[in-house]
mmCIF file with all atom_site columns, C-alpha atoms in Angstrom:
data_model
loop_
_atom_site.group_PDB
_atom_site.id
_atom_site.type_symbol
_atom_site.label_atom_id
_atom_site.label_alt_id
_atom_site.label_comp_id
_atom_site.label_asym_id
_atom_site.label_entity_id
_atom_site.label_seq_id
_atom_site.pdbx_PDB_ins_code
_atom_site.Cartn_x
_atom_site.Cartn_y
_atom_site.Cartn_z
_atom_site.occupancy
_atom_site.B_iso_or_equiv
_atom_site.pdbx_formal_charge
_atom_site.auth_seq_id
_atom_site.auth_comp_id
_atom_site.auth_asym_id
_atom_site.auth_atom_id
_atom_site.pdbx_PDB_model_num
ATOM 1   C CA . UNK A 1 1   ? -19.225 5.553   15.469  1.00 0.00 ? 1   UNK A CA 1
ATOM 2   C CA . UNK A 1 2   ? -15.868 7.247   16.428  1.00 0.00 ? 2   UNK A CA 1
ATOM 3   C CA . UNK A 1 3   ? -13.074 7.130   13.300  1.00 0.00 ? 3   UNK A CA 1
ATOM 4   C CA . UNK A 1 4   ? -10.183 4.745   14.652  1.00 0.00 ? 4   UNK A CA 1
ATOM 5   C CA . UNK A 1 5   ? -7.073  6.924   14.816  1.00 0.00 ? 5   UNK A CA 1
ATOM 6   C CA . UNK A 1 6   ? -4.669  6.762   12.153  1.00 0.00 ? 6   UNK A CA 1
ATOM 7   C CA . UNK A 1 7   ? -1.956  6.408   14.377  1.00 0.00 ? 7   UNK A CA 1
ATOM 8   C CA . UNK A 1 8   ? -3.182  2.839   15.626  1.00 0.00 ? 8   UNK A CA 1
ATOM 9   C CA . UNK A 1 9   ? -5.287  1.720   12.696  1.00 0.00 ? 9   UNK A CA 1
ATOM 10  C CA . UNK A 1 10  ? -3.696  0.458   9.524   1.00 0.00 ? 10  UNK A CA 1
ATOM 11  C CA . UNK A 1 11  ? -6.356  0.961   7.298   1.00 0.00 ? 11  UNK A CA 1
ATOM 12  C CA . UNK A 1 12  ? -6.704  4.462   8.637   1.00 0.00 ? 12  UNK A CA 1
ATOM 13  C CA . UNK A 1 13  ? -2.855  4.704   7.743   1.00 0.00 ? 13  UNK A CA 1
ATOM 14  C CA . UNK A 1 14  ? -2.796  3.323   4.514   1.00 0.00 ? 14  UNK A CA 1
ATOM 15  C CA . UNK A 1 15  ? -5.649  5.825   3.599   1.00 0.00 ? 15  UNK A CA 1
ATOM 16  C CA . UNK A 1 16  ? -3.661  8.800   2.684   1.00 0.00 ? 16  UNK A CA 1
ATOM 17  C CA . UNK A 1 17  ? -1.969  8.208   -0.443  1.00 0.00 ? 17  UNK A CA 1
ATOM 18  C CA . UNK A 1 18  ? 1.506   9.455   0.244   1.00 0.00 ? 18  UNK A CA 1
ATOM 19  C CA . UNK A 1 19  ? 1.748   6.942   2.730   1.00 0.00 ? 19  UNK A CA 1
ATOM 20  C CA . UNK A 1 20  ? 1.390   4.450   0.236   1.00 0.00 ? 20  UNK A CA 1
ATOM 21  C CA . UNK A 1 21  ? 3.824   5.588   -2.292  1.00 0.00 ? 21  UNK A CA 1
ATOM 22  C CA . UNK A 1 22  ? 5.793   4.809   0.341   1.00 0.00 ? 22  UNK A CA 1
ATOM 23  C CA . UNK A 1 23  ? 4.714   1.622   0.763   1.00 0.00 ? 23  UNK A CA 1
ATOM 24  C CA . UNK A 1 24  ? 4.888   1.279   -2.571  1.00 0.00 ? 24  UNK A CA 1
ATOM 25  C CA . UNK A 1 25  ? 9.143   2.644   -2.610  1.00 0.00 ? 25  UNK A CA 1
ATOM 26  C CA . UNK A 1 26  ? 9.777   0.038   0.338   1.00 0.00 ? 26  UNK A CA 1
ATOM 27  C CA . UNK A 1 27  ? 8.248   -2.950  -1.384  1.00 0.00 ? 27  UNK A CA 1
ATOM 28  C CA . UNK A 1 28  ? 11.644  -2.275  -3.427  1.00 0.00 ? 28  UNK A CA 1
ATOM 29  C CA . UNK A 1 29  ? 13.956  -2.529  -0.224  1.00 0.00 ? 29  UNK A CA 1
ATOM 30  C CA . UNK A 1 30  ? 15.491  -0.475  2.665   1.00 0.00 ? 30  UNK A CA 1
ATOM 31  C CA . UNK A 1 31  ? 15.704  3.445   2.039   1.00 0.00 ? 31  UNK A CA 1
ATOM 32  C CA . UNK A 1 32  ? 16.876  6.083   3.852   1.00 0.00 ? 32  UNK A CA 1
ATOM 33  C CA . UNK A 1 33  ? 14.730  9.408   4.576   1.00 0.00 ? 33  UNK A CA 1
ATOM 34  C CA . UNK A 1 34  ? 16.655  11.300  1.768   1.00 0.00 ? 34  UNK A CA 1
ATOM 35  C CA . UNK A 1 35  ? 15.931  8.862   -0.981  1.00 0.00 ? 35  UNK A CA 1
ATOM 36  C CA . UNK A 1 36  ? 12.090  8.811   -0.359  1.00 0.00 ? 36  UNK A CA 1
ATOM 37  C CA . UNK A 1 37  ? 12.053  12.674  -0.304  1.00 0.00 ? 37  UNK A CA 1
ATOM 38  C CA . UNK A 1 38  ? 13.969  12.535  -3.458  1.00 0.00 ? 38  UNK A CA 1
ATOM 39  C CA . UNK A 1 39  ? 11.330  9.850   -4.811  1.00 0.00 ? 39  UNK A CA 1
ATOM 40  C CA . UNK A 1 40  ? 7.819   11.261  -3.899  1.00 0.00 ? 40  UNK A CA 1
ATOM 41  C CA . UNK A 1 41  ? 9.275   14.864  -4.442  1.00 0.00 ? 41  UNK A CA 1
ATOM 42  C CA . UNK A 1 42  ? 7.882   16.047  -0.760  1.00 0.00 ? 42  UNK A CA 1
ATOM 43  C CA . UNK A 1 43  ? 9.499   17.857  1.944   1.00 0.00 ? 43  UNK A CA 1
ATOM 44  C CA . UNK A 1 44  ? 11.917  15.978  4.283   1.00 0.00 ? 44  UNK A CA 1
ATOM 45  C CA . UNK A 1 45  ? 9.394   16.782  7.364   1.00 0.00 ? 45  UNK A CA 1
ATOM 46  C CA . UNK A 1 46  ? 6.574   15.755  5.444   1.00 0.00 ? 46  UNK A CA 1
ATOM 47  C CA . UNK A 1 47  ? 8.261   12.280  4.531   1.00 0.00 ? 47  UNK A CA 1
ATOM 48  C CA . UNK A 1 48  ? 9.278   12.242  8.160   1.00 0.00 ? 48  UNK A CA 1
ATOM 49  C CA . UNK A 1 49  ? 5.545   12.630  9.218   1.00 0.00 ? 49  UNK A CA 1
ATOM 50  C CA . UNK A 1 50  ? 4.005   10.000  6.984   1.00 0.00 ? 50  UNK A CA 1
ATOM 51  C CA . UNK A 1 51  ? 7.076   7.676   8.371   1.00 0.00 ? 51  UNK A CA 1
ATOM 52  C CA . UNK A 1 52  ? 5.963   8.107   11.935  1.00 0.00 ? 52  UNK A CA 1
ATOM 53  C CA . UNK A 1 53  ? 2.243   7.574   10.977  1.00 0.00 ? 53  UNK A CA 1
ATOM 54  C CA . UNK A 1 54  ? 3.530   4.076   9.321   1.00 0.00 ? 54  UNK A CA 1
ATOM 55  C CA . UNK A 1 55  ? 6.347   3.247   12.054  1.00 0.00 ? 55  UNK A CA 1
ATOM 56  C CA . UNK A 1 56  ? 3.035   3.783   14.862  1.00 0.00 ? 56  UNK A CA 1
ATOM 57  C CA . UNK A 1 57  ? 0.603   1.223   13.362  1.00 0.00 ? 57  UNK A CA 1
ATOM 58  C CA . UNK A 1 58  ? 4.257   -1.150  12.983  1.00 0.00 ? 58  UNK A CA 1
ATOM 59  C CA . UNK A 1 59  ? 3.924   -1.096  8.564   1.00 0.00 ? 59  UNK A CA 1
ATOM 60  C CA . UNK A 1 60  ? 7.540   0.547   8.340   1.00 0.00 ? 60  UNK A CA 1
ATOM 61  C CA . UNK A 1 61  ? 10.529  -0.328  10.647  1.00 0.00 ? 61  UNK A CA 1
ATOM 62  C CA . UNK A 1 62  ? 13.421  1.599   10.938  1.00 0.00 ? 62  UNK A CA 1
ATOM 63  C CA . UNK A 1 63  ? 16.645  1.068   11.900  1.00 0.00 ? 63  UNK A CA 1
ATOM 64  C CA . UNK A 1 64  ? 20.196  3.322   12.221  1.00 0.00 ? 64  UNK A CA 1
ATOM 65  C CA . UNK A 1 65  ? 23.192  2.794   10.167  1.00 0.00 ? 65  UNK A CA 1
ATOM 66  C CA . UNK A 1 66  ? 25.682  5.234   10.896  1.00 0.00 ? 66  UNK A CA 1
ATOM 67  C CA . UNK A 1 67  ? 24.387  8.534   10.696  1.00 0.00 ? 67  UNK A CA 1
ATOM 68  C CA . UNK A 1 68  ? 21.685  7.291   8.534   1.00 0.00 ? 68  UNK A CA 1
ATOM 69  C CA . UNK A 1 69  ? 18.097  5.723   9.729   1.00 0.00 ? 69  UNK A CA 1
ATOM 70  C CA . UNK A 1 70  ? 16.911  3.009   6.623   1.00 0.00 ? 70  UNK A CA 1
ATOM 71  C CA . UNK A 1 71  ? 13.442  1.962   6.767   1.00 0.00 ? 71  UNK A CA 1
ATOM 72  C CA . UNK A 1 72  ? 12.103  -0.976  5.521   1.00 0.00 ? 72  UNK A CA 1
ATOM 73  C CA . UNK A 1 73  ? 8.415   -2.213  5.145   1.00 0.00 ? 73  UNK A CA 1
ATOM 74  C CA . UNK A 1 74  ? 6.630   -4.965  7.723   1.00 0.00 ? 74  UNK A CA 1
ATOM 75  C CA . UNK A 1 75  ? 4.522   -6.567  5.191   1.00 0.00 ? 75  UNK A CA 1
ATOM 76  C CA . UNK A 1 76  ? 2.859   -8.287  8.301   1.00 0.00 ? 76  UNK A CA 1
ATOM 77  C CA . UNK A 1 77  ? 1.028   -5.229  9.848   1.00 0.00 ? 77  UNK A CA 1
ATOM 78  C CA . UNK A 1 78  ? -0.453  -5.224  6.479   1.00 0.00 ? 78  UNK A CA 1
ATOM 79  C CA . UNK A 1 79  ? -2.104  -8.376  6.757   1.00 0.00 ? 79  UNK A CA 1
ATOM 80  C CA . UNK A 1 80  ? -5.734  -6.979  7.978   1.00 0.00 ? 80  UNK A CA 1
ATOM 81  C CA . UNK A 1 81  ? -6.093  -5.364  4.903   1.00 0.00 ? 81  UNK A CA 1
ATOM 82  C CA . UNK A 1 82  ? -5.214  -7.945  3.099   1.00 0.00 ? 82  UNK A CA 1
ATOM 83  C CA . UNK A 1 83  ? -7.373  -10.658 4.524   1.00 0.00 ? 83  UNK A CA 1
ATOM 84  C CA . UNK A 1 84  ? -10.334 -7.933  4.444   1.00 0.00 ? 84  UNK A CA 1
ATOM 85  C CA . UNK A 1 85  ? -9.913  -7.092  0.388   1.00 0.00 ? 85  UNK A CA 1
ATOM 86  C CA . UNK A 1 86  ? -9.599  -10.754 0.030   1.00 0.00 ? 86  UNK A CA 1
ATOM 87  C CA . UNK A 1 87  ? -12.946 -11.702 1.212   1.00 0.00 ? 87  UNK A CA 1
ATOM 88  C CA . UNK A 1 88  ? -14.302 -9.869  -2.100  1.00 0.00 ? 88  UNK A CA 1
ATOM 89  C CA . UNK A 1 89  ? -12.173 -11.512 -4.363  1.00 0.00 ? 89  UNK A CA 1
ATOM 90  C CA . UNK A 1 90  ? -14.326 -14.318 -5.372  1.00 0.00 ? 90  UNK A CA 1
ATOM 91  C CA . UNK A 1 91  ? -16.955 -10.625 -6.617  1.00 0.00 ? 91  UNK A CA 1
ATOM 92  C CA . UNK A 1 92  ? -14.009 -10.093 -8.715  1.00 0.00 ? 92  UNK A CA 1
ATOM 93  C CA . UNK A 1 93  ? -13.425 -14.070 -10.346 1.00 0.00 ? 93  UNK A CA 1
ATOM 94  C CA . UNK A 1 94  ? -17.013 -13.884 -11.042 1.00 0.00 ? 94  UNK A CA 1
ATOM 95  C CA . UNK A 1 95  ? -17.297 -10.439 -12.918 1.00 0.00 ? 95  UNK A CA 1
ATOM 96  C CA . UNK A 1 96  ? -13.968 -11.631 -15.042 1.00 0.00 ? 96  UNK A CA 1
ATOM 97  C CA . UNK A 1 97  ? -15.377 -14.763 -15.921 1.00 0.00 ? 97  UNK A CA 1
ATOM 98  C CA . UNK A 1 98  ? -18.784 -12.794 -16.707 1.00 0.00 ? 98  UNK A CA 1
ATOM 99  C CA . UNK A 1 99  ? -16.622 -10.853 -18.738 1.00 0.00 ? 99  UNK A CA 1
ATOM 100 C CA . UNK A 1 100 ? -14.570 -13.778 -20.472 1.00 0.00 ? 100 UNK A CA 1
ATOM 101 C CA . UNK A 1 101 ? -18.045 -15.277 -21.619 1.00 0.00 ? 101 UNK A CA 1
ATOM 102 C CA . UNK A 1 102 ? -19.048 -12.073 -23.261 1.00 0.00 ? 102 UNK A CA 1
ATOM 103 C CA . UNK A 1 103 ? -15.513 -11.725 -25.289 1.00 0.00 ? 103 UNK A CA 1
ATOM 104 C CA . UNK A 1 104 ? -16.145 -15.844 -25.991 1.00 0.00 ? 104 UNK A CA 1
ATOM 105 C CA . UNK A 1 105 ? -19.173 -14.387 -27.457 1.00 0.00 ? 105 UNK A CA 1
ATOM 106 C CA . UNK A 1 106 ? -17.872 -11.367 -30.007 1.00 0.00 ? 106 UNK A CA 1
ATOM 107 C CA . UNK A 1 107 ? -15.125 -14.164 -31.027 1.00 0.00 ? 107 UNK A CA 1
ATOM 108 C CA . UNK A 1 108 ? -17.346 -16.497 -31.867 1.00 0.00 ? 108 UNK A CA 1
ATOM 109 C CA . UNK A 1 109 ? -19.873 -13.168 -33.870 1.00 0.00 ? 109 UNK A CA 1
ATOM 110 C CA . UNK A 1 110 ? -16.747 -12.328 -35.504 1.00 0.00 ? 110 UNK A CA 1
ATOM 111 C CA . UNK A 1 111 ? -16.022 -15.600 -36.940 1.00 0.00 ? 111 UNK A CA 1
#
């Protein structure tokens, strides 16, 4: 089976994990291009690059103030990977309340 492209797959997108850092930066509100090099401590066309990867599969949107372009997250394209990680979070509630029993347990040994 053929990879999807990152360019049109958000998962695909999200993969590389300077794209998320940026994700991560915009969860925090609009920045321009010179404040995320600044941040993740990359070249401006690198920055640039990951931008257009996450502008293409619509999880950034940009727009132009002046002479400067901010861009801010769309949590929304995000939502396929959200609703897929969801589906194991009842795997999760289980193994913490596996867990929960077992420190119930030492408690009750230690007492």
């Amino acid at each position: 089976m053929a990879r999807a492209a990152t360019t049109t797959d958000a998962f695909n997108a999200v993969a590389e994990p300077r794209r998320r850092e940026i994700l991560d930066a915009l969860t925090r509100g609009e920045r321009p291009v010179n404040e995320l090099v600044a941040l993740l401590g990359l070249a401006q066309p690198h920055v640039s690059r990951h931008l257009r990867v996450l502008r293409e599969v619509g999880a950034v949107d940009v727009r132009d103030e002046g002479r400067q372009r901010l861009y801010r997250l769309n949590p929304g394209a995000l939502k396929p990977i959200h609703d897929w990680v969801s589906s194991y979070q009842h795997l999760w509630a289980e193994r913490f309340e596996l867990l929960d029993d077992v420190l119930d347990d030492l408690k009750q040994e230690d007492q």
